[in-house]
XYZ file of C-alpha atoms in Angstrom:
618
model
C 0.000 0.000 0.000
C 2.892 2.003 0.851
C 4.641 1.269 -2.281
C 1.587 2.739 -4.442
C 0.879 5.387 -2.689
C 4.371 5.989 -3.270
C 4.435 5.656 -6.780
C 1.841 8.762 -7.324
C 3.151 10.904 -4.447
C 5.942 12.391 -6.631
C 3.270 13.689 -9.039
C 0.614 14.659 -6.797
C 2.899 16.194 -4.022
C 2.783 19.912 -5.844
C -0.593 19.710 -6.514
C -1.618 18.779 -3.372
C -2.739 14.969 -2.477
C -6.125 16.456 -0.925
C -7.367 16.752 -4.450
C -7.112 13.288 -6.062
C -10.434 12.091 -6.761
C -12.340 8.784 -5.065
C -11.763 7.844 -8.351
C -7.862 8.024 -8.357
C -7.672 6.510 -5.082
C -10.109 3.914 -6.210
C -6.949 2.871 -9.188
C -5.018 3.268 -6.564
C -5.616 0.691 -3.907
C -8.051 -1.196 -5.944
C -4.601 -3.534 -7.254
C -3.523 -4.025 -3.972
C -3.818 -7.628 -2.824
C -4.623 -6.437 1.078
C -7.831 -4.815 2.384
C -7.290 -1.593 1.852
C -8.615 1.781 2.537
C -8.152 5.419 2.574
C -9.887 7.640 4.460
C -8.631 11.941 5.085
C -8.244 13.845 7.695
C -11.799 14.523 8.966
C -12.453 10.445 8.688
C -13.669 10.467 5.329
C -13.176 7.175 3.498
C -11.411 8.264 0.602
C -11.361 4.825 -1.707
C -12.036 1.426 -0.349
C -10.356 -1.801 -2.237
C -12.186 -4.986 -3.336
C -10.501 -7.220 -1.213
C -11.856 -4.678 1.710
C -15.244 -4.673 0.308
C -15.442 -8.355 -0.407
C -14.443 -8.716 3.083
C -16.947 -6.508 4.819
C -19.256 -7.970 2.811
C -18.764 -11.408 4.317
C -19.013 -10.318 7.635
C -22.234 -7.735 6.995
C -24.774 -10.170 8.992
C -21.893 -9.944 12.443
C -21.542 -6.122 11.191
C -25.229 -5.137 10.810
C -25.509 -6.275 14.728
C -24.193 -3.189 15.395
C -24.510 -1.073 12.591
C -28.244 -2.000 11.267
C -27.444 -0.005 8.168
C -24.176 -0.967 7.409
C -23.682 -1.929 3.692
C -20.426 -2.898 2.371
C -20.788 -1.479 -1.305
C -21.331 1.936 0.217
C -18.492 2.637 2.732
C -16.731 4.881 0.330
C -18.432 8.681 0.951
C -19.211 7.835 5.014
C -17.377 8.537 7.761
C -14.877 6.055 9.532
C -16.966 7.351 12.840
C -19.436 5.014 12.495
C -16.877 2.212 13.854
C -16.009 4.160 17.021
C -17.655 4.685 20.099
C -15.812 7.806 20.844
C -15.060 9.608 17.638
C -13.401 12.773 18.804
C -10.715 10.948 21.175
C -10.330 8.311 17.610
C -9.864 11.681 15.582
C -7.340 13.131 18.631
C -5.337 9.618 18.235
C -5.198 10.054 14.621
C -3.786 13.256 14.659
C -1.295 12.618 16.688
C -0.129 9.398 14.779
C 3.567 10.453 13.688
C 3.645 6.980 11.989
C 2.277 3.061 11.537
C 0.504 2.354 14.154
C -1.332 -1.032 15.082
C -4.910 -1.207 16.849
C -7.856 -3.507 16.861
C -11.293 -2.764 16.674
C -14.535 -4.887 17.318
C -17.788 -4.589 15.783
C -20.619 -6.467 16.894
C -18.979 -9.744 16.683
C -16.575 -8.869 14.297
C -12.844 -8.296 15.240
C -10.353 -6.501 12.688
C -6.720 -5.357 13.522
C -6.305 -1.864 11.474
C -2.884 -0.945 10.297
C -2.855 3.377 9.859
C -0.011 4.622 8.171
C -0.437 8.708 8.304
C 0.405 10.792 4.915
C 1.562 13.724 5.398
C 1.195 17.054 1.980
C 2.912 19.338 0.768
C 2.502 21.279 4.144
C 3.743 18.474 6.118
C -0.055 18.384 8.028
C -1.348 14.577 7.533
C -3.914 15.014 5.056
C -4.369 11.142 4.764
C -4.857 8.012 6.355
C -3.929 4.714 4.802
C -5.617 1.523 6.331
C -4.953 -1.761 5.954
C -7.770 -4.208 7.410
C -6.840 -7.864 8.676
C -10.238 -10.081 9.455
C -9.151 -11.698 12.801
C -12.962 -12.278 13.407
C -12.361 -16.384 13.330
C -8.947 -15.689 14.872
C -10.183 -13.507 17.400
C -12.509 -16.038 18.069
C -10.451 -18.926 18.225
C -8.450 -16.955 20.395
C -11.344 -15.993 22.257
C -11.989 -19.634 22.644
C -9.269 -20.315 23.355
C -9.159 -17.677 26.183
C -12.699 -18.391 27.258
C -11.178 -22.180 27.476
C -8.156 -21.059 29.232
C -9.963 -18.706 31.512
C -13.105 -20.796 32.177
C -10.437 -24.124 33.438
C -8.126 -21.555 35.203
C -11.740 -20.356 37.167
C -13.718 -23.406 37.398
C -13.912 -24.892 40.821
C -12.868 -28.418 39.308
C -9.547 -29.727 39.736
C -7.877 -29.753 36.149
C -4.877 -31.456 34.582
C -3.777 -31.982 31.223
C -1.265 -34.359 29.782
C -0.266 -35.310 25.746
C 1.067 -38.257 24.589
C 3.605 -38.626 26.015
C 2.411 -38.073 29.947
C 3.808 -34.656 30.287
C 1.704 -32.081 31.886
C 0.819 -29.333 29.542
C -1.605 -27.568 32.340
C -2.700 -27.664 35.890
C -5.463 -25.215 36.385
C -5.423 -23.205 39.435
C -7.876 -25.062 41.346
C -5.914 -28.311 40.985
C -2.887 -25.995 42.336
C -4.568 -24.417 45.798
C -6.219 -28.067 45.897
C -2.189 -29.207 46.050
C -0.787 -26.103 47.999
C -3.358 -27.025 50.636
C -2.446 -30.747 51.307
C 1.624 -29.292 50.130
C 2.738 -31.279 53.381
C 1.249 -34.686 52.837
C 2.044 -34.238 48.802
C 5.672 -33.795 49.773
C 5.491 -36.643 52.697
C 4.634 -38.795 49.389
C 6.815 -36.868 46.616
C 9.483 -35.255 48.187
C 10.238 -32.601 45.479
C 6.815 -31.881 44.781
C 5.879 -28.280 43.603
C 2.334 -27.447 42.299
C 3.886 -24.539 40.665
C 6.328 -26.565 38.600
C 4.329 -29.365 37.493
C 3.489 -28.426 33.791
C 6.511 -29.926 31.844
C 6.863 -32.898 34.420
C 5.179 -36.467 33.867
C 2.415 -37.865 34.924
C 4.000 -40.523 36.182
C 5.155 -39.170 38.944
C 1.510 -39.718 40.548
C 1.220 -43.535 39.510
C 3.465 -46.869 40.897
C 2.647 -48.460 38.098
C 3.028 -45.990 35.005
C 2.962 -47.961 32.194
C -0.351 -49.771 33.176
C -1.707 -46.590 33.521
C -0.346 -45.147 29.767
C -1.934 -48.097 28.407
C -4.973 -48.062 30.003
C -5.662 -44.279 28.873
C -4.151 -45.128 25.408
C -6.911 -47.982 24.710
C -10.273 -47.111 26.806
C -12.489 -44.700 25.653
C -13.972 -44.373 28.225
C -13.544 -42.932 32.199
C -10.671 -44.560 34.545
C -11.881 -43.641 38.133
C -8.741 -43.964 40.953
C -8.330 -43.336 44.237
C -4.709 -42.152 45.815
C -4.606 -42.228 49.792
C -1.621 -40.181 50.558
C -1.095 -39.412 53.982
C -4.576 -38.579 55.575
C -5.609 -37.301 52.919
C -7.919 -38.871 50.098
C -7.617 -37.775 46.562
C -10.123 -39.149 43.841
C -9.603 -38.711 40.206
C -11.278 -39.511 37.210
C -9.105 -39.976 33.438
C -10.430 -39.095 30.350
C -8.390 -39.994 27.153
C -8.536 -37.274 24.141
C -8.641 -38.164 20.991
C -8.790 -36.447 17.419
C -11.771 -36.775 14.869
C -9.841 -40.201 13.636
C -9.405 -41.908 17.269
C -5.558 -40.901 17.203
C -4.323 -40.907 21.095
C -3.454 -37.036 22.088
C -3.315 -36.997 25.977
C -5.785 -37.162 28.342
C -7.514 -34.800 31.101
C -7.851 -35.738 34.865
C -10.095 -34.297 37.301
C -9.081 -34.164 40.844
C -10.666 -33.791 43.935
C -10.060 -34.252 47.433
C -13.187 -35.181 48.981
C -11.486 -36.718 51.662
C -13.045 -34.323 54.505
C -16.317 -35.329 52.940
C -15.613 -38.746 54.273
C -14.598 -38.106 57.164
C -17.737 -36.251 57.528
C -19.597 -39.447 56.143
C -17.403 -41.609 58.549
C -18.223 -39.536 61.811
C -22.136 -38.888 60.612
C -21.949 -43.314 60.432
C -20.464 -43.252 63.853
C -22.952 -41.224 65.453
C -20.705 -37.972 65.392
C -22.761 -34.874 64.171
C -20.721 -32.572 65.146
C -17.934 -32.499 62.296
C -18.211 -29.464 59.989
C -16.869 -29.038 56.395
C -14.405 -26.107 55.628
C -16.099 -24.393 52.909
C -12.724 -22.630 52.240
C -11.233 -25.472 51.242
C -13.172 -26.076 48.315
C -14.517 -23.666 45.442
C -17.403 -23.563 43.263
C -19.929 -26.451 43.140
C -18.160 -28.099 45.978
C -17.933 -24.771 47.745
C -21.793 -24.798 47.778
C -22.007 -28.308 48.669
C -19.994 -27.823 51.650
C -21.895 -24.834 52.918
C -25.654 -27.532 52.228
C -23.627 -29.875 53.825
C -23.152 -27.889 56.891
C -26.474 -26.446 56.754
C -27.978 -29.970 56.392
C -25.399 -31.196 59.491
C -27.097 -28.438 61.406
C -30.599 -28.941 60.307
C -29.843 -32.516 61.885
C -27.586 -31.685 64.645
C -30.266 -29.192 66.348
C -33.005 -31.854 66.847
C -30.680 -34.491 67.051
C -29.019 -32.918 70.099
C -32.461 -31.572 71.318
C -33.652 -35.231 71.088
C -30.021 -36.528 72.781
C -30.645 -33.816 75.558
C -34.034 -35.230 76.020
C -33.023 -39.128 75.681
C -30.317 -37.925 78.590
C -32.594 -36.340 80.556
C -34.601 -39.448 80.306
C -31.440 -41.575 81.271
C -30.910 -39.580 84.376
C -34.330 -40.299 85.464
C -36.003 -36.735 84.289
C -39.168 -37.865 83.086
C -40.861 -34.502 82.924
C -38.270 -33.286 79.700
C -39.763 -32.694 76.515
C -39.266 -32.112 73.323
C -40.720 -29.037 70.674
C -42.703 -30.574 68.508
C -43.076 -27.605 66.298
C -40.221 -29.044 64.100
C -40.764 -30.893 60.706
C -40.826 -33.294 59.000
C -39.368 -36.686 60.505
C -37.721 -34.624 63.518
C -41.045 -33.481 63.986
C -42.242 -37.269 64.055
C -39.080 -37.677 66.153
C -39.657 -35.104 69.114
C -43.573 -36.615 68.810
C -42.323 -39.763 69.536
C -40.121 -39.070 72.055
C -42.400 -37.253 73.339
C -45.162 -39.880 73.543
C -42.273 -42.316 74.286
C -41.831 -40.564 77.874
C -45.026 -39.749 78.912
C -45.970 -43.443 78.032
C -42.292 -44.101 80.254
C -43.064 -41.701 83.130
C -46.670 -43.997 83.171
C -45.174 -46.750 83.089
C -42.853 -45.797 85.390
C -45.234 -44.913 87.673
C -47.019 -48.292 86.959
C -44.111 -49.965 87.936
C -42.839 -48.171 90.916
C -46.933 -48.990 92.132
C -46.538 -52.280 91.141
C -43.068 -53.113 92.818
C -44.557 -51.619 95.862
C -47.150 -54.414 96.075
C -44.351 -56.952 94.504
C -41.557 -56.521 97.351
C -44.350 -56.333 100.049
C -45.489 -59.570 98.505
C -42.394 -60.782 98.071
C -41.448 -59.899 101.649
C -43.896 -62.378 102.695
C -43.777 -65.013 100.470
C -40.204 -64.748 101.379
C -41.050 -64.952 105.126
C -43.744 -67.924 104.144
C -40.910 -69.655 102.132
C -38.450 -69.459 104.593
C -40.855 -70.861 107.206
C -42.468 -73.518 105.418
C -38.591 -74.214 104.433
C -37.764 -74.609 108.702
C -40.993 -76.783 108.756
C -40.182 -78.675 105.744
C -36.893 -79.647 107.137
C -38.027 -80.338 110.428
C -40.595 -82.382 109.115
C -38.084 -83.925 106.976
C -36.124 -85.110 110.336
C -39.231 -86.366 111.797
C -39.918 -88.373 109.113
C -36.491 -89.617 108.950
C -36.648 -90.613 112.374
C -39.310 -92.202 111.501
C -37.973 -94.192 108.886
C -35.482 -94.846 111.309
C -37.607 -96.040 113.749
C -40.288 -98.164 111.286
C -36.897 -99.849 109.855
C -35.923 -100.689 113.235
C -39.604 -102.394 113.569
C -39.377 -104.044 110.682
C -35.640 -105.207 111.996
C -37.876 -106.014 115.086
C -40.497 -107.592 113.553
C -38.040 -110.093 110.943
C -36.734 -110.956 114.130
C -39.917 -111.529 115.993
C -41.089 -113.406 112.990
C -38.844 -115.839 112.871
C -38.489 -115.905 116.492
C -42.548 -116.568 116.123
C -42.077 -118.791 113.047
C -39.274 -120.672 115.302
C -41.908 -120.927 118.693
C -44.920 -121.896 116.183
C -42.882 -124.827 114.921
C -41.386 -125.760 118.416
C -45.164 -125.430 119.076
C -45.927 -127.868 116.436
C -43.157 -129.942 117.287
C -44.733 -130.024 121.523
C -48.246 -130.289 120.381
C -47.047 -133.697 118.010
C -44.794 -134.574 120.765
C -47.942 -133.896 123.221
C -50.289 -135.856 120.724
C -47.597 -138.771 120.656
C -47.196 -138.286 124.654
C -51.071 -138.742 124.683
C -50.863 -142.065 122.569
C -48.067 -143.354 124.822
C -50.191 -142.726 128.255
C -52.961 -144.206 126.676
C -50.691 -146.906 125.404
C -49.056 -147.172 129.321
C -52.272 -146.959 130.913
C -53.616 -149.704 128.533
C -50.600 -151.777 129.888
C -50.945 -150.591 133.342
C -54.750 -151.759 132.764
C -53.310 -155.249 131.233
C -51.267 -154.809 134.564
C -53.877 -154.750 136.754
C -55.586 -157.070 135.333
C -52.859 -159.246 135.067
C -52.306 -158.637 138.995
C -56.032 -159.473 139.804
C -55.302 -162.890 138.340
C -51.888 -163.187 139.991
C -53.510 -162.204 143.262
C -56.321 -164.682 142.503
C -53.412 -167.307 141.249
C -52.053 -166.770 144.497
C -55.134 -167.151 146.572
C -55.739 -170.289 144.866
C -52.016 -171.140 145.283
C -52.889 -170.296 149.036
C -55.591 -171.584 149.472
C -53.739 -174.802 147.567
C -51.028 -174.254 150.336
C -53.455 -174.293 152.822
C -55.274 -177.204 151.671
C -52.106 -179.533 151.286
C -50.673 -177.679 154.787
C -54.090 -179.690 155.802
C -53.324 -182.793 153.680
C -49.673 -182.618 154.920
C -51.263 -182.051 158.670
C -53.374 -184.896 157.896
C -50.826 -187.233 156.758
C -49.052 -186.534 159.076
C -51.504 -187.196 161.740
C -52.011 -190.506 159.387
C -48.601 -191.345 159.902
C -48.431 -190.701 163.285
C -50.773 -193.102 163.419
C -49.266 -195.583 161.121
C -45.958 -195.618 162.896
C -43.186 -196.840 161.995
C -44.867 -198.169 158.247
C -46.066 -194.202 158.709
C -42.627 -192.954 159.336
C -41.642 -192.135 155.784
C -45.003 -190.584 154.796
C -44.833 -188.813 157.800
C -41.477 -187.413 156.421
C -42.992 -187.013 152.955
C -45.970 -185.287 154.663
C -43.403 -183.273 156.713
C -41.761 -182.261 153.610
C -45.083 -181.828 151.862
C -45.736 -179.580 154.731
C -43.021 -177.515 154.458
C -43.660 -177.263 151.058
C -46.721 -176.365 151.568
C -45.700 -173.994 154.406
C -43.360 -172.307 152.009
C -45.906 -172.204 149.064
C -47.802 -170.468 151.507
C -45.618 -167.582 152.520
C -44.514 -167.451 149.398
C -48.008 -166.939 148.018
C -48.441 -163.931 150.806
C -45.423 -162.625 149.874
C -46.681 -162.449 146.000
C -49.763 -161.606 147.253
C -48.222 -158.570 148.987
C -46.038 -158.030 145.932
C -49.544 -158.072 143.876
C -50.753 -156.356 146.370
C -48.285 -153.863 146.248
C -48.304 -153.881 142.567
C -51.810 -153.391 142.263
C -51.948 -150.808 144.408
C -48.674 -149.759 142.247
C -50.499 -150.101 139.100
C -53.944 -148.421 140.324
C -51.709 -145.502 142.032
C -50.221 -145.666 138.427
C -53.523 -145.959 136.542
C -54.547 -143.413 138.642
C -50.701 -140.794 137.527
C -51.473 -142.576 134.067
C -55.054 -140.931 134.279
C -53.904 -137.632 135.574
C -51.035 -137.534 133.084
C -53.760 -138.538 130.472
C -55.728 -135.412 131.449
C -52.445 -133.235 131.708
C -51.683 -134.128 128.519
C -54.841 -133.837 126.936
C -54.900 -130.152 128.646
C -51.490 -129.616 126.852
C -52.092 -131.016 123.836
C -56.097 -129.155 124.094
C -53.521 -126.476 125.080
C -50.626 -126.450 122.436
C -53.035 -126.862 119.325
C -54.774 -123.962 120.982
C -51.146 -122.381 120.807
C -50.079 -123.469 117.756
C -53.710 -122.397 116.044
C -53.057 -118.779 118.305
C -49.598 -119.004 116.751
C -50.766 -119.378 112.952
C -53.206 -116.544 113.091
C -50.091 -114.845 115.284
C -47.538 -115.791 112.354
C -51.129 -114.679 109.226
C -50.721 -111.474 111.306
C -46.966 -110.945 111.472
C -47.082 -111.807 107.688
C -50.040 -109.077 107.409
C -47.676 -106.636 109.819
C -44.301 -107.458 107.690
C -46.584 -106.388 104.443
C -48.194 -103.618 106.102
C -44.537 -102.646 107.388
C -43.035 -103.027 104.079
C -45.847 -100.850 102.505
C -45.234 -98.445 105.335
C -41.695 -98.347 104.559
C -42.403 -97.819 100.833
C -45.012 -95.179 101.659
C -42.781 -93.525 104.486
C -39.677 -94.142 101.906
C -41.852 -92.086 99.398
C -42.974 -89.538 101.578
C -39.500 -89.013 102.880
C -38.344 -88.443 98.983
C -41.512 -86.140 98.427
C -40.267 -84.040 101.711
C -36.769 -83.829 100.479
C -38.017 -82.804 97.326
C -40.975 -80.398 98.574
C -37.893 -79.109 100.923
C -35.778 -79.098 98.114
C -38.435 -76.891 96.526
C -39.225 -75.362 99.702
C -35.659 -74.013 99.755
C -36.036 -72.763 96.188
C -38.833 -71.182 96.773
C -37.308 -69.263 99.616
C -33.971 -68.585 97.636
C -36.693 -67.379 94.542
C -38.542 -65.400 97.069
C -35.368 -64.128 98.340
C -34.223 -63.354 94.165
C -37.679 -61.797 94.326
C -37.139 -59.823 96.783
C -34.281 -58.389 95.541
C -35.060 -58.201 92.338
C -38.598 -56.216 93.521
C -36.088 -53.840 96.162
C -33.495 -53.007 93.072
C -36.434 -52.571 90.851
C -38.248 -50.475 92.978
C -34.846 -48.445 93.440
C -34.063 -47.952 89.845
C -37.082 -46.881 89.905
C -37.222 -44.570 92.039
C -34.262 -43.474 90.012
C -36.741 -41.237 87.782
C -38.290 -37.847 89.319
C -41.908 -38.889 89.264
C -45.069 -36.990 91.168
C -44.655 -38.531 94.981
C -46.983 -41.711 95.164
C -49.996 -41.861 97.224
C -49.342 -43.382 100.255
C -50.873 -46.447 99.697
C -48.023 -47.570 97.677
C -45.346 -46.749 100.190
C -42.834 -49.702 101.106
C -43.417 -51.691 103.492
C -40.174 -53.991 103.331
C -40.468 -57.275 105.873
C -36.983 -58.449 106.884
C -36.633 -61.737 105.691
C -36.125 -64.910 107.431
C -32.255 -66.448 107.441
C -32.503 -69.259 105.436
């Protein structure tokens, strides 16, 4: 442009460069390649070239935005005004242009860097302004874009990081950087040298163990890679993005980072019961910023009727029935504080129920205590009684075995007498049946011998006689006389022998009638005793029947006393049980009553007061 204007300026100089026509200046720029225009020194545009014009008349629909007007084809005539927003300080700037000089200018959307070269006349007063136009519209824009980009990941709240192919950091927005100043400690307890200021140009690596599993799982997913690093306390979570061209070709990837490790903390202590952690909402920007400030808000939406309800539920474990809780809240911490509500007036009832009831329970169990322990001391004593007892009915039955077979031994030594008595009976009446043959046999001695006597007699007369006879014969007499005295002596002899049997017989019979008379008596006696020992040994069977009856009637005493004594022990067994329950009871009614009387109730009527029986030592 230069060069042309150049090549007329020798020519025009003396006649002054003011006066060339739109028409001249037209030939003049119109073979220039660049936008061109000339405009003079009031902001008149002088010519304007077609490669100007063609370009303004591209860009008329961003143009017209401004400039409703505006119409490319005719610029040449108007005034270069109409693209400023302050004309006079433009025309102040011109004027004082003492050569090239470089500016942009937007319109609308439009962006165009302007190139004024100042021409100076014959005077040496710039008369003219040559300017060259450059469309940097798409430029602008890209660098806009680009700018907008740059700015928008330098601003946003997200934690940013870009690598290329190779793994190198090409950016680290500034996010990602406070995100890393604030947890500079821990990064550096992990990577010594680390600096969040100097991590563009360094690789990616440096964050993974295992780098080349990492390189190739960006290169060949197209999709996310979520990860996890735990350094120090601190929890960092990231999710990978591969970028790729419009054919697929690998050109880095983007990672978003975020430490979200206070969040679960927050989650941890909220699981635990803890409501009282907080978030720092300076730690975080943007998005999370807000989320931290809800999640505070949120942790003291809960925490307020949480603690209210914890102060109540405390209350209520110190034994302060009469707290409660506003129920003017919402929601499910409105159904909360009703229910707690409810929940303690239905406890401070059935408190009240209970301390009523374990009133009447320990006075009842003070005397079924008292009645346990007693019928316990009874039960055992009855226990010894019947033990002695079952001492005493085994001694008896000891007793009775013994008499038994004493009796058994006395009924067959009974037996034994009464046969021996029967057989004693036979043998009298046997003896007195010989003492009978006796005395008969006697009566015929006795009348042998009175016939033998009276024979005696009779040949002491016949002997008397012949003697007499023989006196009388003489001498032819002499030896009948000795015959007759012989006969007579005989006889004399026969005679006192016969009295002396007879007074043996007589003897003997009196012997044998005394006898039949002892034989008689015995008879009797033993006809007494034998009447006598079958009386015995019949007294002695029904004796022995009823021993039998007594040993059964013993034994079934001993089984029923034996049974009875294993009932007692067991109904003292249960007796003591009872007590030791009663005792439990007791207890259990006196530590009941005292927990209690743990909670702050109304005072009780007085018909439920205590009355607390000592119990009985068991």
């Amino acid at each position: 442009m230069k060069a042309l204007i150049r090549a007329f300026w020798p020519r025009r100089r003396a006649a002054g460069i003011q006066s060339l026509s739109p028409a001249l200046w037209a030939s003049i720029v119109d073979g220039a390649s660049t936008c061109l225009m000339v405009a003079n020194a009031d902001g008149f545009i002088l010519a304007v070239n077609p490669a100007l014009r063609n370009m303004l008349a591209s860009l008329e629909t961003e143009l017209r935005q401004q400039f409703p007007d505006f119409d490319a084809a005719t610029l040449v005539g108007s005034s270069i005004d109409r693209f400023h927003h302050d004309p006079a300080a433009r025309h102040l700037q011109l004027r004082q242009l003492t050569g090239r000089h470089l500016t942009d200018i937007r319109v609308g959307s439009a962006r165009f860097g302007l190139a004024i070269t100042p021409i100076a006349g014959a005077d040496g007063t710039t008369s003219i302004y040559a300017v060259e136009w450059t469309d940097k519209t798409r430029w602008a824009q890209a660098a806009d874009s680009e700018l907008r980009l740059r700015t928008a990941l330098d601003n946003m709240t997200a934690k940013l990081m870009l690598a290329d192919a190779d793994s190198t950091i090409v950016y680290v927005n500034d996010a990602l950087k406070r995100m890393f100043q604030r947890n500079l400690e821990a990064m550096r307890n992990r990577f010594p040298d680390f600096d969040p200021e100097q991590l563009v140009g360094r690789s990616i690596d440096i964050f993974h163990r295992h780098p080349q599993h990492q390189r190739e799982a960006l290169r060949n997913t197209r999709t996310k890679i979520s990860a996890s690093l735990q350094i120090g306390p601190m929890r960092m979570e990231l999710d990978a993005m591969p970028i790729r061209d419009g054919n697929g070709r690998y050109l880095g990837a983007f990672a978003i980072w975020d430490d979200i490790h206070a969040v679960h903390e927050l989650v941890r202590r909220v699981g635990h019961g803890d409501l009282d952690g907080r978030l720092q909402p300076a730690h975080y920007e943007g998005s999370m910023q807000a989320l931290a400030e809800l999640l505070n808000t949120m942790m003291q939406a809960v925490h307020a009727p949480m603690t209210s309800a914890v102060g109540v539920a405390t209350a209520l474990a110190r034994g302060e029935l009469g707290s409660r809780l506003d129920e003017h809240a919402e929601g499910v911490f409105q159904q909360l504080h009703v229910a707690l509500n409810t929940a303690a007036g239905n406890l401070a009832q059935m408190i009240r129920s209970i301390q009523v009831s374990s009133a009447a329970v320990l006075q009842t169990a003070s005397e079924i205590a008292a009645s346990s322990s007693e019928l316990s001391s009874r039960t055992e004593a009855q226990a010894a009684s019947l033990e002695e007892s079952a001492s005493a009915v085994k001694h008896l039955g000891v007793h009775l075995q013994q008499t038994n077979r004493a009796l058994d031994a006395i009924t067959a030594q009974a037996a034994r007498i009464n046969a021996e008595s029967q057989s004693g009976q036979d043998m009298v009446t046997a003896v007195a049946h010989a003492i009978d043959t006796m005395a008969r046999d006697n009566t015929q001695i006795a009348n042998f011998v009175k016939q033998i006597d009276a024979i005696a007699f009779q040949t002491n007369l016949l002997a008397l006689n012949a003697a007499v006879e023989a006196a009388r014969a003489g001498v032819h007499g002499k030896g009948f006389a000795v015959v007759a005295s012989e006969v007579r002596a005989l006889a004399q002899h026969s005679a006192e022998s016969a009295q002396q049997i007879n007074r043996i017989v007589t003897a003997s019979t009196q012997g044998v009638l005394h006898g039949q008379s002892l034989v008689a008596d015995a008879a009797a006696k033993l006809r007494d005793i034998t009447e006598a020992a079958g009386l015995i040994d019949h007294d002695l069977g029904i004796l022995s029947a009823d021993a039998g009856q007594q040993r059964q009637s013993l034994r079934e005493v001993d089984v029923a006393i034996d049974t009875i004594d294993r009932f007692t022990q067991q109904n003292s067994a249960m007796a003591e049980q009872n007590a030791a329950a009663a005792e439990a009871l007791h207890e259990a009614a006196r530590e009941l009553h005292t927990q209690t009387g743990r909670f702050h109730l109304q005072a009780l009527p007085p018909s439920t007061a205590i009355r607390d029986t000592p119990l009985a030592t068991l």
